[in-house]
CSV table of C-alpha atoms and ligand atoms in Angstrom, one decimal:
chain,number,residue,atom,x,y,z
A,1,MET,CA,-33.6,-10.2,27.7
A,2,THR,CA,-29.8,-10.8,27.2
A,3,THR,CA,-28.0,-8.3,25.1
A,4,VAL,CA,-26.0,-9.7,22.5
A,5,LEU,CA,-24.4,-6.6,21.0
A,6,ASN,CA,-23.9,-3.4,22.9
A,7,ILE,CA,-22.4,-0.3,21.2
A,8,GLU,CA,-21.8,2.8,23.2
A,9,LYS,CA,-20.8,6.3,21.9
A,10,LEU,CA,-19.0,4.9,18.9
A,11,CYS,CA,-17.2,7.5,16.7
A,12,VAL,CA,-15.3,6.4,13.4
A,13,CYS,CA,-13.3,8.6,11.1
A,14,TYR,CA,-12.1,8.3,7.5
A,15,GLY,CA,-8.9,10.3,7.9
A,16,THR,CA,-9.8,13.4,9.4
A,17,ILE,CA,-13.5,13.2,8.7
A,18,GLU,CA,-15.8,11.7,11.1
A,19,ALA,CA,-18.6,9.5,9.7
A,20,LEU,CA,-20.1,8.1,13.1
A,21,HIS,CA,-20.7,10.8,15.6
A,22,GLY,CA,-21.2,8.9,19.0
A,23,VAL,CA,-23.6,6.1,18.0
A,24,SER,CA,-25.1,3.8,20.6
A,25,LEU,CA,-27.3,0.8,20.0
A,26,HIS,CA,-28.1,-2.6,21.3
A,27,VAL,CA,-29.4,-5.8,19.9
A,28,ASP,CA,-30.8,-8.4,22.3
A,29,GLU,CA,-30.9,-12.1,22.0
A,30,GLY,CA,-33.2,-13.4,19.0
A,31,GLU,CA,-34.2,-10.0,17.8
A,32,ILE,CA,-34.0,-8.6,14.3
A,33,VAL,CA,-33.0,-5.0,14.5
A,34,ALA,CA,-33.0,-2.8,11.5
A,35,LEU,CA,-30.8,0.3,10.9
A,36,ILE,CA,-32.4,2.4,8.3
A,37,GLY,CA,-31.0,5.7,6.8
A,38,ALA,CA,-30.3,7.4,3.6
A,39,ASN,CA,-27.3,7.0,1.3
A,40,GLY,CA,-24.2,7.9,2.9
A,41,ALA,CA,-25.8,7.9,6.6
A,42,GLY,CA,-23.0,5.6,7.9
A,43,LYS,CA,-24.8,2.2,7.9
A,44,THR,CA,-22.1,0.4,6.1
A,45,THR,CA,-19.3,2.2,8.3
A,46,LEU,CA,-21.1,0.9,11.3
A,47,LEU,CA,-21.1,-2.6,10.2
A,48,LYS,CA,-17.7,-2.6,9.0
A,49,THR,CA,-16.6,-1.3,12.3
A,50,ILE,CA,-18.3,-4.0,14.2
A,51,SER,CA,-16.7,-6.6,11.8
A,52,GLY,CA,-13.2,-5.1,12.6
A,53,LEU,CA,-12.8,-3.8,9.0
A,54,LEU,CA,-12.6,-0.2,10.2
A,55,PRO,CA,-11.0,1.0,13.4
A,56,ALA,CA,-13.2,2.8,16.0
A,57,ALA,CA,-11.9,6.2,17.1
A,58,SER,CA,-13.7,6.2,20.3
A,59,GLY,CA,-16.3,4.3,22.1
A,60,THR,CA,-17.0,0.8,23.0
A,61,ILE,CA,-18.5,-2.2,21.2
A,62,GLN,CA,-19.4,-5.3,23.4
A,63,PHE,CA,-20.5,-8.8,22.0
A,64,ARG,CA,-21.9,-11.1,24.5
A,65,GLY,CA,-20.1,-9.4,27.3
A,66,ALA,CA,-16.7,-9.3,25.4
A,67,SER,CA,-15.0,-6.1,24.1
A,68,ILE,CA,-14.4,-6.4,20.5
A,69,GLY,CA,-13.9,-2.8,19.6
A,70,ASN,CA,-10.7,-2.6,17.4
A,71,LEU,CA,-10.2,-6.4,17.2
A,72,PRO,CA,-9.0,-7.4,13.7
A,73,ALA,CA,-11.6,-9.0,11.7
A,74,HIS,CA,-10.4,-12.5,12.0
A,75,ARG,CA,-10.8,-12.2,15.7
A,76,VAL,CA,-14.2,-10.8,15.4
A,77,VAL,CA,-15.2,-13.7,13.3
A,78,GLU,CA,-14.1,-16.1,16.0
A,79,HIS,CA,-16.7,-14.7,18.4
A,80,GLY,CA,-19.5,-15.8,16.3
A,81,ILE,CA,-20.3,-12.7,14.1
A,82,ALA,CA,-21.1,-13.2,10.4
A,83,HIS,CA,-21.3,-10.2,8.1
A,84,VAL,CA,-23.1,-10.5,4.8
A,85,PRO,CA,-21.5,-7.3,3.1
A,86,GLU,CA,-23.2,-5.0,0.7
A,87,GLY,CA,-22.7,-6.6,-3.0
A,88,ARG,CA,-22.6,-10.0,-1.4
A,89,MET,CA,-18.9,-10.5,-2.2
A,90,ILE,CA,-19.3,-14.1,-3.1
A,91,PHE,CA,-16.4,-16.1,-4.7
A,92,THR,CA,-17.5,-15.6,-8.2
A,93,ASN,CA,-15.3,-18.2,-10.1
A,94,LEU,CA,-16.3,-20.9,-7.4
A,95,THR,CA,-19.3,-23.1,-7.7
A,96,VAL,CA,-22.3,-22.8,-5.1
A,97,LYS,CA,-21.2,-25.6,-3.1
A,98,GLU,CA,-17.6,-24.4,-3.1
A,99,ASN,CA,-18.8,-21.1,-1.6
A,100,LEU,CA,-20.8,-22.9,1.1
A,101,ALA,CA,-17.5,-24.7,2.0
A,102,MET,CA,-15.7,-21.5,2.2
A,103,GLY,CA,-18.1,-20.1,4.7
A,104,ALA,CA,-17.4,-23.1,7.0
A,105,TYR,CA,-13.7,-22.7,6.8
A,106,ARG,CA,-13.2,-22.1,10.6
A,107,ARG,CA,-15.5,-25.1,11.7
A,108,LYS,CA,-14.1,-28.7,12.5
A,109,LYS,CA,-17.1,-30.8,12.7
A,110,SER,CA,-18.1,-32.2,9.5
A,111,ASP,CA,-21.4,-33.5,10.6
A,112,ALA,CA,-22.5,-30.2,11.6
A,113,MET,CA,-21.5,-28.6,8.4
A,114,ARG,CA,-23.4,-31.2,6.4
A,115,SER,CA,-26.4,-30.8,8.1
A,116,ASP,CA,-26.2,-27.0,7.6
A,117,GLN,CA,-25.5,-27.6,4.1
A,118,GLU,CA,-28.6,-29.7,3.9
A,119,TYR,CA,-30.7,-27.1,5.8
A,120,ILE,CA,-29.6,-24.0,3.3
A,121,PHE,CA,-30.6,-26.5,0.6
A,122,THR,CA,-34.1,-26.9,2.0
A,123,ILE,CA,-34.6,-23.3,2.8
A,124,PHE,CA,-33.3,-22.2,-0.7
A,125,PRO,CA,-34.0,-24.9,-3.2
A,126,ARG,CA,-32.7,-22.7,-6.0
A,127,LEU,CA,-29.4,-23.3,-4.4
A,128,ALA,CA,-29.9,-26.9,-4.3
A,129,GLU,CA,-30.6,-27.1,-7.9
A,130,ARG,CA,-27.6,-25.1,-8.8
A,131,GLN,CA,-25.0,-26.7,-6.4
A,132,GLN,CA,-22.5,-27.0,-9.4
A,133,GLN,CA,-23.1,-23.8,-11.0
A,134,ILE,CA,-20.4,-21.2,-11.0
A,135,ALA,CA,-21.5,-18.4,-8.5
A,136,GLY,CA,-20.8,-15.6,-10.7
A,137,THR,CA,-23.4,-16.7,-13.1
A,138,LEU,CA,-26.2,-16.8,-10.6
A,139,SER,CA,-28.8,-14.0,-10.6
A,140,GLY,CA,-28.5,-11.2,-7.9
A,141,GLY,CA,-31.1,-12.7,-5.9
A,142,GLU,CA,-29.6,-16.1,-6.0
A,143,GLN,CA,-26.2,-14.7,-5.2
A,144,GLN,CA,-27.9,-13.1,-2.0
A,145,MET,CA,-29.1,-16.4,-0.9
A,146,LEU,CA,-25.7,-17.8,-1.4
A,147,ALA,CA,-24.2,-14.9,0.8
A,148,ILE,CA,-26.7,-15.6,3.4
A,149,GLY,CA,-26.4,-19.4,3.1
A,150,ARG,CA,-22.4,-19.0,3.4
A,151,ALA,CA,-22.9,-16.9,6.5
A,152,ILE,CA,-25.1,-19.7,8.1
A,153,MET,CA,-22.4,-22.2,7.1
A,154,SER,CA,-19.9,-20.3,9.4
A,155,GLY,CA,-22.0,-21.6,12.4
A,156,SER,CA,-22.4,-18.0,13.7
A,157,LYS,CA,-25.6,-17.0,15.5
A,158,PHE,CA,-25.4,-13.4,14.8
A,159,LEU,CA,-25.8,-12.2,11.3
A,160,MET,CA,-25.2,-8.6,9.9
A,161,LEU,CA,-26.7,-8.1,6.6
A,162,ASP,CA,-25.8,-5.0,4.5
A,163,GLU,CA,-28.5,-3.9,2.1
A,164,PRO,CA,-29.8,-7.4,1.2
A,165,SER,CA,-32.5,-6.1,-1.2
A,166,LEU,CA,-30.0,-3.9,-3.3
A,167,GLY,CA,-30.3,-4.7,-7.1
A,168,ILE,CA,-32.7,-7.7,-6.7
A,169,ALA,CA,-35.9,-8.3,-8.3
A,170,PRO,CA,-38.9,-7.6,-5.9
A,171,ILE,CA,-40.2,-11.1,-6.0
A,172,LEU,CA,-37.0,-12.5,-4.8
A,173,VAL,CA,-36.5,-9.9,-2.2
A,174,GLN,CA,-39.8,-10.9,-0.9
A,175,THR,CA,-38.7,-14.4,-0.6
A,176,ILE,CA,-35.4,-13.6,0.9
A,177,PHE,CA,-37.0,-11.7,3.6
A,178,GLU,CA,-39.5,-14.3,4.3
A,179,LYS,CA,-36.7,-16.9,4.5
A,180,LEU,CA,-34.7,-14.8,7.0
A,181,LEU,CA,-37.8,-14.8,9.3
A,182,GLU,CA,-37.9,-18.6,9.1
A,183,ILE,CA,-34.0,-19.1,9.5
A,184,ARG,CA,-34.1,-16.8,12.6
A,185,LYS,CA,-36.8,-18.9,14.2
A,186,GLU,CA,-35.4,-22.3,13.5
A,187,ARG,CA,-31.8,-21.4,13.9
A,188,GLY,CA,-32.2,-19.2,16.8
A,189,LEU,CA,-30.4,-16.3,15.2
A,190,THR,CA,-30.0,-12.9,16.0
A,191,ILE,CA,-30.0,-10.2,13.1
A,192,LEU,CA,-28.7,-6.7,12.6
A,193,LEU,CA,-30.1,-5.7,9.3
A,194,VAL,CA,-28.9,-2.5,7.4
A,195,GLU,CA,-31.6,-1.7,4.8
A,196,GLN,CA,-32.4,1.5,2.7
A,197,ASN,CA,-35.8,0.2,1.9
A,198,ALA,CA,-37.4,1.1,5.1
A,199,ASN,CA,-40.8,-0.2,4.3
A,200,LEU,CA,-39.2,-3.6,4.0
A,201,ALA,CA,-37.1,-3.3,7.0
A,202,LEU,CA,-39.9,-2.3,9.2
A,203,GLU,CA,-42.0,-5.0,7.9
A,204,THR,CA,-39.5,-7.4,8.9
A,205,CYS,CA,-37.7,-6.1,12.1
A,206,ASP,CA,-38.8,-6.1,15.8
A,207,ARG,CA,-37.1,-2.9,16.6
A,208,ALA,CA,-35.4,-0.3,14.6
A,209,TYR,CA,-32.9,2.7,14.6
A,210,VAL,CA,-32.8,5.5,12.3
A,211,LEU,CA,-29.3,6.7,11.4
A,212,GLU,CA,-28.9,10.0,9.9
A,213,THR,CA,-25.4,11.7,9.0
A,214,GLY,CA,-23.7,9.6,11.4
A,215,GLN,CA,-26.1,9.9,14.4
A,216,ILE,CA,-28.9,7.9,15.7
A,217,LEU,CA,-32.0,10.2,15.2
A,218,LEU,CA,-34.7,7.8,16.4
A,219,GLU,CA,-35.3,4.4,17.8
A,220,GLY,CA,-38.6,2.3,18.2
A,221,LEU,CA,-40.8,-0.4,17.4
A,222,PRO,CA,-41.8,-0.6,13.7
A,223,GLY,CA,-45.2,0.4,14.2
A,224,GLU,CA,-44.0,3.7,16.2
A,225,LEU,CA,-41.7,4.5,13.3
A,226,MET,CA,-44.2,4.0,10.8
A,227,ASP,CA,-46.4,6.3,12.4
A,228,ASN,CA,-43.7,9.0,13.0
A,229,PRO,CA,-44.4,11.9,10.6
A,230,LYS,CA,-40.6,12.4,10.1
A,231,VAL,CA,-40.0,8.8,9.1
A,232,LYS,CA,-43.0,9.0,6.9
A,233,SER,CA,-41.9,12.0,4.8
A,234,ALA,CA,-38.2,11.0,4.6
A,235,TYR,CA,-38.1,7.2,4.5
A,236,LEU,CA,-41.5,5.9,3.7
A,237,GLY,CA,-42.4,8.1,0.6
A,238,GLY,CA,-45.3,9.7,2.2
B,1,ATP,P1,-25.0,3.5,1.4
B,1,ATP,O1,-26.4,3.1,1.6
B,1,ATP,O2,-24.9,4.5,0.3
B,1,ATP,O3,-23.9,2.5,1.3
B,1,ATP,P2,-24.3,4.2,4.3
B,1,ATP,O4,-25.2,4.7,5.0
B,1,ATP,O5,-23.7,2.7,4.2
B,1,ATP,O6,-24.6,4.6,2.8
B,1,ATP,P3,-21.4,4.9,4.4
B,1,ATP,O7,-21.0,3.9,3.3
B,1,ATP,O8,-21.2,4.2,5.8
B,1,ATP,O9,-22.9,5.0,4.3
B,1,ATP,O10,-20.8,6.1,4.5
B,1,ATP,C1,-20.9,7.1,5.5
B,1,ATP,C2,-20.1,8.3,5.1
B,1,ATP,O11,-18.6,8.0,5.3
B,1,ATP,C3,-20.4,8.9,3.7
B,1,ATP,O12,-20.2,10.5,4.0
B,1,ATP,C4,-19.2,8.3,3.2
B,1,ATP,O13,-18.9,9.3,2.0
B,1,ATP,C5,-18.0,8.1,4.0
B,1,ATP,N1,-17.0,7.3,3.5
B,1,ATP,C6,-17.3,6.0,3.3
B,1,ATP,N2,-16.3,5.1,3.1
B,1,ATP,C7,-15.4,6.0,2.9
B,1,ATP,C8,-14.0,5.9,2.6
B,1,ATP,N3,-13.4,4.8,2.3
B,1,ATP,N4,-13.3,7.0,2.6
B,1,ATP,C9,-13.7,8.3,3.1
B,1,ATP,N5,-15.0,8.4,3.3
B,1,ATP,C10,-15.8,7.3,3.3
């Protein structure tokens, strides 16, 4: 199995306070790896550091064999990493179609871009129906679909999703997660999924890590973690 992302002993600080204390994890080609953990565990910090939005204090981040730790964000994007941030961060004053076009700003081949846009509209018909709608007026779930669509438009094969279920109606959450599995299969994507909803994350992923106060506490297959008494009581509500 080819390792796509490999992180070793990563430490990240906000000023003098260390938020990640020596995190090591890896994501292999084609996997969906979930990172679960409570509020403030450091999940967002980890994704932001991979994306180059926060500096690493120490440790290494390798992506497809290249060292990307402490590269600026625009250079990390060039390696083929797409980050769908918490809160989605779509361009609220632009239309759905314009938002998708913004996702593809680095790409030169307009044919591939057109076919990706067609693909996104097939996967998310709601976006197709709303192509000309101002993105800020979409529902939370539709905005999440748009954020995922925009990431696909970047042409990246590695997607990092930060809390895609947050603030979204349960029925749409289900749809979005089903679509993620479909997209992974059809597009050959590799996904690092940060999710507070551990049930949902474990139902979706191939492997998961539990992050607790800036440290990896556990790693395992979804079934193993679901049966783990600690995970059950702390994250699965029973
Ligand atoms: P959530 O699910 O609530 O987003 P999280 O697991 O993503 O939580 P982070 O947002 O990564 O957690 O936060 C990890 C720790 O770093 C927390 O203790 C948080 O207070 C702290 N932290 C996050 N951002 C900053 C910042 N800009 N300045 C100082 N401390 C921060």
